Coordinates of C-alpha atoms in Angstrom, one line a residue:
M10 CA 0.2 -0.4 -0.1
K11 CA 1.5 3.0 -1.7
K12 CA 0.8 6.7 -0.5
V13 CA 2.5 10.3 -1.7
Y14 CA 1.5 13.2 0.6
K15 CA 2.5 16.5 -0.7
D16 CA 2.8 19.4 1.1
S17 CA 2.2 22.5 -2.1
V18 CA 3.1 25.7 -0.2
L19 CA 6.9 23.8 0.3
S20 CA 6.8 22.3 -2.2
E21 CA 8.1 18.8 -0.7
Q22 CA 6.3 15.5 -0.8
V23 CA 6.8 11.7 0.7
V24 CA 6.6 8.9 -0.4
S25 CA 4.5 6.6 1.7
A26 CA 4.7 2.2 1.6
V27 CA 2.9 0.2 4.7
L28 CA 4.4 -3.5 3.3
P29 CA 2.7 -6.5 3.7
N30 CA 4.2 -7.8 6.8
G31 CA 3.5 -4.3 7.9
L32 CA 6.5 -2.7 7.6
K33 CA 6.5 0.8 7.4
I34 CA 8.4 3.3 5.1
L35 CA 8.8 6.4 4.1
I36 CA 10.7 8.5 2.3
A37 CA 11.8 12.2 1.5
E38 CA 13.1 12.4 -2.2
K39 CA 15.4 15.1 -2.7
K40 CA 16.9 15.0 -5.1
D41 CA 18.6 18.2 -5.6
F42 CA 21.0 17.4 -2.4
K43 CA 23.9 15.3 -2.4
T44 CA 24.0 13.1 0.7
N45 CA 21.3 10.7 1.8
F46 CA 20.1 9.6 5.8
A47 CA 18.4 5.9 5.9
I48 CA 17.2 5.1 9.7
F49 CA 15.9 1.6 9.8
G50 CA 14.1 1.2 13.5
T51 CA 12.0 -0.3 15.8
K52 CA 9.2 1.5 19.0
Y53 CA 11.3 -0.1 21.3
G54 CA 13.3 1.7 24.4
S55 CA 13.9 1.9 27.8
I56 CA 10.6 1.7 29.1
D57 CA 9.4 -2.1 27.7
T58 CA 10.2 -3.5 30.7
A59 CA 7.1 -6.3 30.3
F60 CA 5.9 -7.6 27.7
S61 CA 4.0 -11.2 26.5
V62 CA 3.5 -12.4 23.2
N63 CA 0.4 -13.9 21.4
D64 CA -0.6 -13.4 24.5
G65 CA 1.5 -16.2 26.6
E66 CA 2.5 -15.2 29.6
T67 CA 4.3 -12.0 30.4
I68 CA 8.3 -11.5 29.9
A69 CA 9.5 -9.2 33.0
V70 CA 13.2 -8.4 31.0
P71 CA 16.2 -6.3 32.7
E72 CA 16.4 -2.2 32.4
G73 CA 18.5 -1.8 30.0
I74 CA 18.0 -4.5 27.8
A75 CA 16.8 -2.4 24.5
H76 CA 20.1 -0.2 24.4
Y77 CA 22.3 -3.7 25.2
L78 CA 20.0 -4.9 21.9
E79 CA 21.2 -2.0 20.1
H80 CA 25.4 -2.5 21.3
K81 CA 24.5 -6.1 20.1
L82 CA 22.9 -5.8 16.7
F83 CA 25.7 -4.4 15.3
E84 CA 28.5 -7.7 16.1
S85 CA 28.0 -11.0 13.5
E86 CA 30.5 -13.9 12.7
D87 CA 32.1 -12.3 10.1
G88 CA 32.6 -8.3 11.9
D89 CA 31.0 -5.8 12.8
A90 CA 28.6 -3.4 11.3
F91 CA 31.2 -0.3 11.4
A92 CA 33.8 -2.5 9.7
R93 CA 31.1 -2.8 6.7
F94 CA 30.5 0.3 6.6
S95 CA 34.1 2.3 6.7
E96 CA 34.7 0.4 3.5
T97 CA 31.4 2.1 1.5
G98 CA 32.5 4.9 3.6
A99 CA 29.6 5.9 4.8
S100 CA 29.1 7.4 8.6
A101 CA 26.9 4.9 10.9
N102 CA 25.2 5.1 13.8
A103 CA 22.4 3.6 16.5
F104 CA 20.1 5.0 19.9
T105 CA 18.5 3.9 22.7
S106 CA 16.1 6.2 23.5
F107 CA 12.8 5.9 26.0
D108 CA 9.9 4.3 22.9
R109 CA 12.6 3.4 20.4
T110 CA 15.6 1.9 19.2
C111 CA 17.1 3.3 15.8
Y112 CA 19.8 2.7 13.4
L113 CA 22.1 4.6 10.2
F114 CA 24.0 5.6 8.4
S115 CA 24.5 8.6 6.0
C116 CA 26.6 8.8 2.7
A117 CA 26.8 10.7 -0.5
D118 CA 27.3 7.9 -2.7
R119 CA 27.0 4.0 -3.1
F120 CA 23.5 4.5 -1.0
E121 CA 21.9 1.0 -2.8
E122 CA 25.1 -0.8 -1.2
N123 CA 24.7 1.1 1.8
L124 CA 21.0 0.2 2.2
D125 CA 21.7 -3.1 1.7
I126 CA 24.5 -3.4 4.8
L127 CA 21.6 -1.6 7.4
L128 CA 19.2 -3.6 6.2
D129 CA 21.2 -6.7 6.5
F130 CA 23.0 -6.6 10.3
V131 CA 19.7 -5.2 11.8
Q132 CA 17.5 -8.4 10.4
S133 CA 20.8 -10.4 11.8
P134 CA 20.9 -11.3 15.4
Y135 CA 23.7 -12.9 16.8
F136 CA 24.2 -13.8 20.8
T137 CA 26.2 -16.2 22.2
P138 CA 26.9 -16.6 26.4
K139 CA 31.3 -15.6 26.0
T140 CA 30.0 -12.9 23.4
V141 CA 26.7 -11.2 25.9
Q142 CA 29.3 -11.6 28.4
K143 CA 32.1 -9.4 26.7
E144 CA 30.0 -6.5 26.1
Q145 CA 28.4 -6.4 30.2
G146 CA 32.0 -4.4 30.9
I147 CA 31.4 -2.7 27.4
I148 CA 28.2 -1.2 28.2
G149 CA 29.2 -1.2 32.2
Q150 CA 32.0 1.1 32.0
E151 CA 28.7 2.7 29.7
I152 CA 26.7 3.6 32.4
R153 CA 29.4 4.4 35.0
M154 CA 30.6 7.4 32.6
Y155 CA 26.7 9.0 32.4
D156 CA 26.7 8.3 36.6
D157 CA 29.0 10.8 36.7
S158 CA 27.9 13.0 34.0
P159 CA 25.7 16.0 36.5
E160 CA 23.6 16.6 34.0
W161 CA 22.2 13.2 32.9
C162 CA 22.3 12.7 36.7
V163 CA 20.2 16.2 37.3
L164 CA 17.7 14.1 34.5
F165 CA 16.8 11.0 36.1
N166 CA 17.2 12.8 39.7
M167 CA 14.4 14.2 39.0
L168 CA 12.5 11.4 37.2
E169 CA 13.2 8.9 40.1
A170 CA 10.9 12.1 42.6
M171 CA 8.1 11.6 39.9
Y172 CA 7.5 8.3 38.9
E173 CA 6.8 6.0 41.2
Q174 CA 6.4 2.9 39.2
H175 CA 6.7 3.7 35.1
P176 CA 10.1 2.5 34.2
V177 CA 10.8 6.1 32.3
R178 CA 12.5 6.9 35.7
I179 CA 15.1 4.6 34.9
D180 CA 18.8 5.3 33.4
I181 CA 18.1 4.2 29.6
A182 CA 21.9 2.6 29.7
G183 CA 20.5 0.7 32.9
T184 CA 22.2 0.1 36.4
V185 CA 26.0 -2.6 35.9
E186 CA 23.3 -4.4 38.4
S187 CA 20.5 -4.7 36.2
I188 CA 22.8 -6.1 32.8
S189 CA 23.8 -8.6 34.9
H190 CA 21.5 -10.8 34.3
I191 CA 21.1 -10.2 30.9
T192 CA 21.8 -13.5 29.1
A193 CA 22.0 -14.6 25.0
E194 CA 18.4 -16.1 25.5
L195 CA 16.5 -13.1 26.6
L196 CA 18.1 -10.7 23.9
Y197 CA 17.1 -13.6 21.3
D198 CA 13.2 -12.8 22.9
C199 CA 13.4 -9.6 22.5
Y200 CA 14.2 -9.1 19.3
N201 CA 12.5 -11.5 18.2
A202 CA 9.2 -9.4 19.6
F203 CA 10.5 -6.4 19.2
Y204 CA 12.2 -7.0 15.4
N205 CA 9.2 -7.4 13.6
P206 CA 9.0 -6.0 10.2
A207 CA 5.0 -4.8 12.0
N208 CA 6.7 -3.2 14.5
M209 CA 9.1 -1.6 12.2
F210 CA 9.9 1.7 10.3
V211 CA 12.8 3.1 8.1
C212 CA 12.4 6.1 6.8
I213 CA 14.9 8.2 3.8
A214 CA 15.5 11.7 3.5
G215 CA 18.6 12.4 0.5
N216 CA 18.8 12.1 -3.5
V217 CA 17.3 8.4 -3.9
D218 CA 14.4 6.7 -5.7
A219 CA 11.8 6.9 -3.7
E220 CA 10.0 4.0 -6.5
K221 CA 13.0 2.0 -6.6
T222 CA 14.3 2.3 -3.1
I223 CA 11.0 0.4 -0.8
A224 CA 11.1 -2.3 -3.6
R225 CA 14.9 -2.7 -3.1
I226 CA 13.6 -3.1 0.7
E227 CA 10.5 -5.3 0.1
K228 CA 12.8 -8.2 -1.5
A229 CA 15.7 -7.4 1.3
I230 CA 13.3 -7.4 3.9
K231 CA 12.7 -11.3 5.6
P232 CA 9.9 -13.6 5.6
V233 CA 9.2 -14.4 9.9
P234 CA 5.7 -14.7 11.8
P235 CA 3.6 -11.9 13.1
V236 CA 3.9 -11.3 16.0
K237 CA 1.2 -10.3 19.0
L238 CA 2.5 -7.8 20.6
T239 CA 1.3 -6.2 23.7
R240 CA 3.7 -4.0 26.5
A241 CA 2.8 -4.3 30.3
A242 CA 1.0 -1.5 31.3
F243 CA 2.2 0.3 34.2
S244 CA 0.6 1.8 37.7
E245 CA 1.1 5.6 38.1
K246 CA 0.1 8.5 40.6
N247 CA -1.2 11.7 38.9
S248 CA 0.9 12.8 42.0
V249 CA 4.5 13.6 42.4
K250 CA 6.9 11.1 44.5
E251 CA 8.9 13.9 45.8
Q252 CA 8.8 17.7 45.0
Y253 CA 13.0 18.9 46.0
V254 CA 16.2 16.3 45.7
E255 CA 19.2 17.3 45.9
K256 CA 23.2 15.7 44.8
K257 CA 26.7 17.4 44.9
M258 CA 29.4 17.1 42.2
E259 CA 32.6 18.1 41.0
I260 CA 30.7 21.0 38.9
A261 CA 31.4 24.9 39.2
K262 CA 28.0 25.8 39.5
P263 CA 24.9 24.5 40.0
I264 CA 22.6 22.6 37.7
F265 CA 18.8 22.2 37.2
N266 CA 15.5 20.7 36.3
F267 CA 12.3 22.0 37.4
G268 CA 9.9 19.7 35.5
F269 CA 5.5 19.7 35.5
K270 CA 4.8 16.6 35.9
E271 CA 1.4 15.4 33.2
E272 CA -1.3 12.9 34.2
C273 CA -0.1 9.8 33.2
V274 CA -2.3 8.3 30.2
G275 CA -1.1 7.5 27.4
E276 CA 0.4 9.4 25.0
R277 CA -0.4 13.2 23.4
T278 CA -2.3 13.6 20.0
P279 CA 1.1 15.3 17.5
K280 CA -1.6 18.2 18.6
E281 CA -1.2 18.3 22.1
C282 CA 3.1 18.1 21.9
I283 CA 2.9 21.4 19.7
C284 CA 0.9 23.8 21.5
S285 CA 3.3 21.9 24.7
G286 CA 6.5 23.5 22.9
L287 CA 5.0 26.5 21.6
M288 CA 3.3 27.3 25.6
L289 CA 7.2 26.5 26.6
D290 CA 8.4 29.0 24.2
I291 CA 6.4 31.8 25.6
L292 CA 6.6 31.0 28.8
A293 CA 10.2 30.7 28.5
G294 CA 11.9 31.1 25.6
D295 CA 14.4 33.7 24.9
T296 CA 12.4 36.0 23.8
S297 CA 10.6 35.8 26.7
P298 CA 10.0 38.6 29.9
L299 CA 10.6 35.9 31.6
Y300 CA 13.4 34.6 30.5
E301 CA 14.6 38.2 30.4
K302 CA 13.8 39.0 33.2
L303 CA 16.0 36.5 35.1
T304 CA 19.1 37.1 32.7
E305 CA 18.8 40.5 34.0
A306 CA 18.9 39.5 37.1
G307 CA 21.5 36.8 37.2
L308 CA 19.7 33.8 37.3
I309 CA 20.3 32.3 34.3
N310 CA 22.5 32.6 30.9
D311 CA 22.3 30.7 27.5
E312 CA 22.4 27.4 28.5
F313 CA 18.9 28.0 30.0
H314 CA 15.9 25.9 28.1
S315 CA 12.9 23.8 28.4
E316 CA 11.4 20.9 26.1
Y317 CA 8.2 18.9 26.6
F318 CA 9.0 15.4 27.0
Q319 CA 6.0 13.0 26.7
G320 CA 6.2 8.9 25.8
N321 CA 3.6 6.6 27.2
D322 CA 1.7 7.1 29.6
Y323 CA 4.4 10.3 30.9
A324 CA 4.2 13.1 29.8
A325 CA 6.1 16.6 31.2
A326 CA 7.1 20.3 30.5
I327 CA 11.0 20.4 31.9
F328 CA 13.2 23.8 32.6
Q329 CA 16.7 23.3 32.3
G330 CA 19.9 24.8 33.2
E331 CA 22.7 26.4 35.6
S332 CA 21.9 29.4 38.4
S333 CA 23.5 30.0 41.5
D334 CA 19.7 30.0 42.8
P335 CA 17.8 27.3 41.1
K336 CA 14.9 27.6 43.3
A337 CA 14.8 31.9 42.3
V338 CA 13.9 30.4 39.5
S339 CA 11.5 27.4 40.3
E340 CA 9.4 29.9 42.0
A341 CA 9.9 32.9 39.1
I342 CA 8.8 30.1 36.5
C343 CA 6.0 29.2 39.1
T344 CA 4.6 32.9 38.9
E345 CA 5.1 33.9 34.5
I346 CA 2.8 30.7 34.8
E347 CA 0.0 31.8 37.7
R348 CA 0.4 35.2 35.3
L349 CA -0.3 34.3 31.6
K350 CA -3.0 32.3 33.2
K351 CA -4.9 34.5 35.4
E352 CA -4.0 37.5 32.2
G353 CA -3.5 35.1 28.5
I354 CA -0.8 35.5 26.5
S355 CA -0.2 38.1 24.9
D356 CA -1.3 38.1 20.6
N357 CA 1.8 39.8 20.2
L358 CA 3.5 37.6 21.2
F359 CA 1.7 34.4 20.7
E360 CA 2.0 35.2 16.8
S361 CA 5.8 35.8 17.1
A362 CA 6.6 32.6 18.9
R363 CA 4.2 30.9 16.0
R364 CA 5.7 33.0 13.3
S365 CA 9.0 31.6 14.4
L366 CA 8.5 27.8 15.5
Y367 CA 6.9 27.5 11.5
G368 CA 10.4 28.9 10.0
M369 CA 12.2 26.8 12.1
A370 CA 9.6 23.4 10.8
I371 CA 10.4 24.5 7.4
K372 CA 14.1 25.5 7.3
S373 CA 14.8 21.9 8.6
Y374 CA 13.1 20.6 4.6
N375 CA 16.9 21.9 3.9
N376 CA 18.9 18.4 5.7
V377 CA 18.0 15.0 5.0
E378 CA 19.5 14.0 9.0
S379 CA 15.9 16.4 10.5
I380 CA 13.8 15.5 7.7
A381 CA 14.9 11.7 8.2
M382 CA 13.9 12.1 12.2
N383 CA 11.0 13.7 11.7
L384 CA 9.3 11.5 10.1
V385 CA 10.6 8.5 12.1
D386 CA 8.3 10.3 14.8
C387 CA 5.5 10.4 11.9
A388 CA 6.1 6.3 12.3
M389 CA 5.8 6.2 15.7
L390 CA 3.1 8.2 15.8
D391 CA 1.6 7.3 12.3
V392 CA 0.8 10.0 11.3
G393 CA 1.4 12.6 8.0
P394 CA 4.6 13.4 7.6
F395 CA 2.5 17.5 7.2
D396 CA 0.5 17.6 9.8
D397 CA 2.8 19.4 11.9
I398 CA 3.3 22.0 9.4
D399 CA -0.9 21.9 8.8
I400 CA -1.2 21.9 12.7
M401 CA 1.3 25.1 12.7
R402 CA -0.2 26.2 10.7
S403 CA -3.8 26.4 11.9
I404 CA -3.1 26.8 16.3
T405 CA -4.5 29.2 18.2
K406 CA -3.7 30.9 21.6
A407 CA -6.5 29.2 23.1
D408 CA -4.7 25.3 22.0
V409 CA -1.8 26.7 23.6
E410 CA -3.1 28.3 26.5
K411 CA -5.4 25.4 27.2
R412 CA -2.6 23.4 27.8
L413 CA -0.8 26.3 30.4
E414 CA -3.7 24.9 32.8
L415 CA -1.9 22.3 32.7
L416 CA 1.5 23.1 35.2
N417 CA 0.3 22.0 38.4
P418 CA 3.0 23.4 40.6
E419 CA 1.7 20.7 42.9
C420 CA 3.5 18.0 40.0
S421 CA 6.0 19.4 39.2
V422 CA 9.8 18.6 40.9
L423 CA 13.0 20.8 41.3
S424 CA 16.4 18.3 40.6
V425 CA 19.1 20.2 41.5
I426 CA 23.5 19.1 40.9
L427 CA 25.6 21.4 43.5
P428 CA 29.0 21.8 44.2
K429 CA 31.6 20.2 46.8
R430 CA 32.5 22.6 48.9

């Protein structure tokens, strides 16, 4: 099943297809570009710690196994995928987040050859007790490195205070203890459950022929039986566990994450996500009255920013940065939220922020990596590639003010890392 999405204003088009086995393919043809970017991914991330297959018993797996599996897939009996990509001149990488794992490459030429490598190694798992044990030491070092990162610690300290049950509170790589329980058998169980074509996607942007590329992908996908995958549900309160957490580390200046937890129900719609991002820009973006006030008071610097963080049964508006007085910053944010709730958002500020967001979205179509990553979001959320652009064109001030009402100071957490004295 194929479909062509077009946006006449942008003069852009995306060809999509869903293969009989359920694999989603999204391709943005950029005929005047020299670089190609391809992603082969799965809807499988660190929060998927319990699941069942074909209505069987629920399987609970060690935290960090999705990230572990990502590392192991690059290996095979004949070597590793990085070596194969280096021979073609491509730049390859992979990442695991809370809800997805993606394998990717970029190249200026030999695209079809590189695509074949990508499709091949992701479909060729090779796990043995010996290689799995070897990886435990490597990933254990990575976990310890993140444990020493103030920016990483301040985020997960906040998430641990915000969530009691949901696995989003756990480091994506797991812990040294949790990964010690990972076995080759468990890796195969997770691979067979989550790396089924019906749970996967291929997203490509660049100077490629969509029709020929779809045919090439379909030919390369190995036949596997369909899988009925059921993710375990997690009971999570809407309240937070703690409102303030702190830790001391070797840093020069305090850093903080200040987050507002939202109701733990399903995933937010694309419109809700865009409205939330726009709301945060209006509230605390670098052209907002609050940003100017905090900067003039010396309470923040250009490290200050905000983001909307959401997924399956979790969502939070988060403010991050450096400050000599994080509590004063959090109090100023709460004060500004209450002011905007009472007085409303000014027409000028709303329109300025909306146009800025719309402009950045249009600009992203000048970069193949940005396009491919946007297509991944479309595959994950099962939405059209230009839906976000349409939403930005039609969004209203009332839509944004509705999202502002969800910021409840009673469901907020301030996480701080202080310098050791």
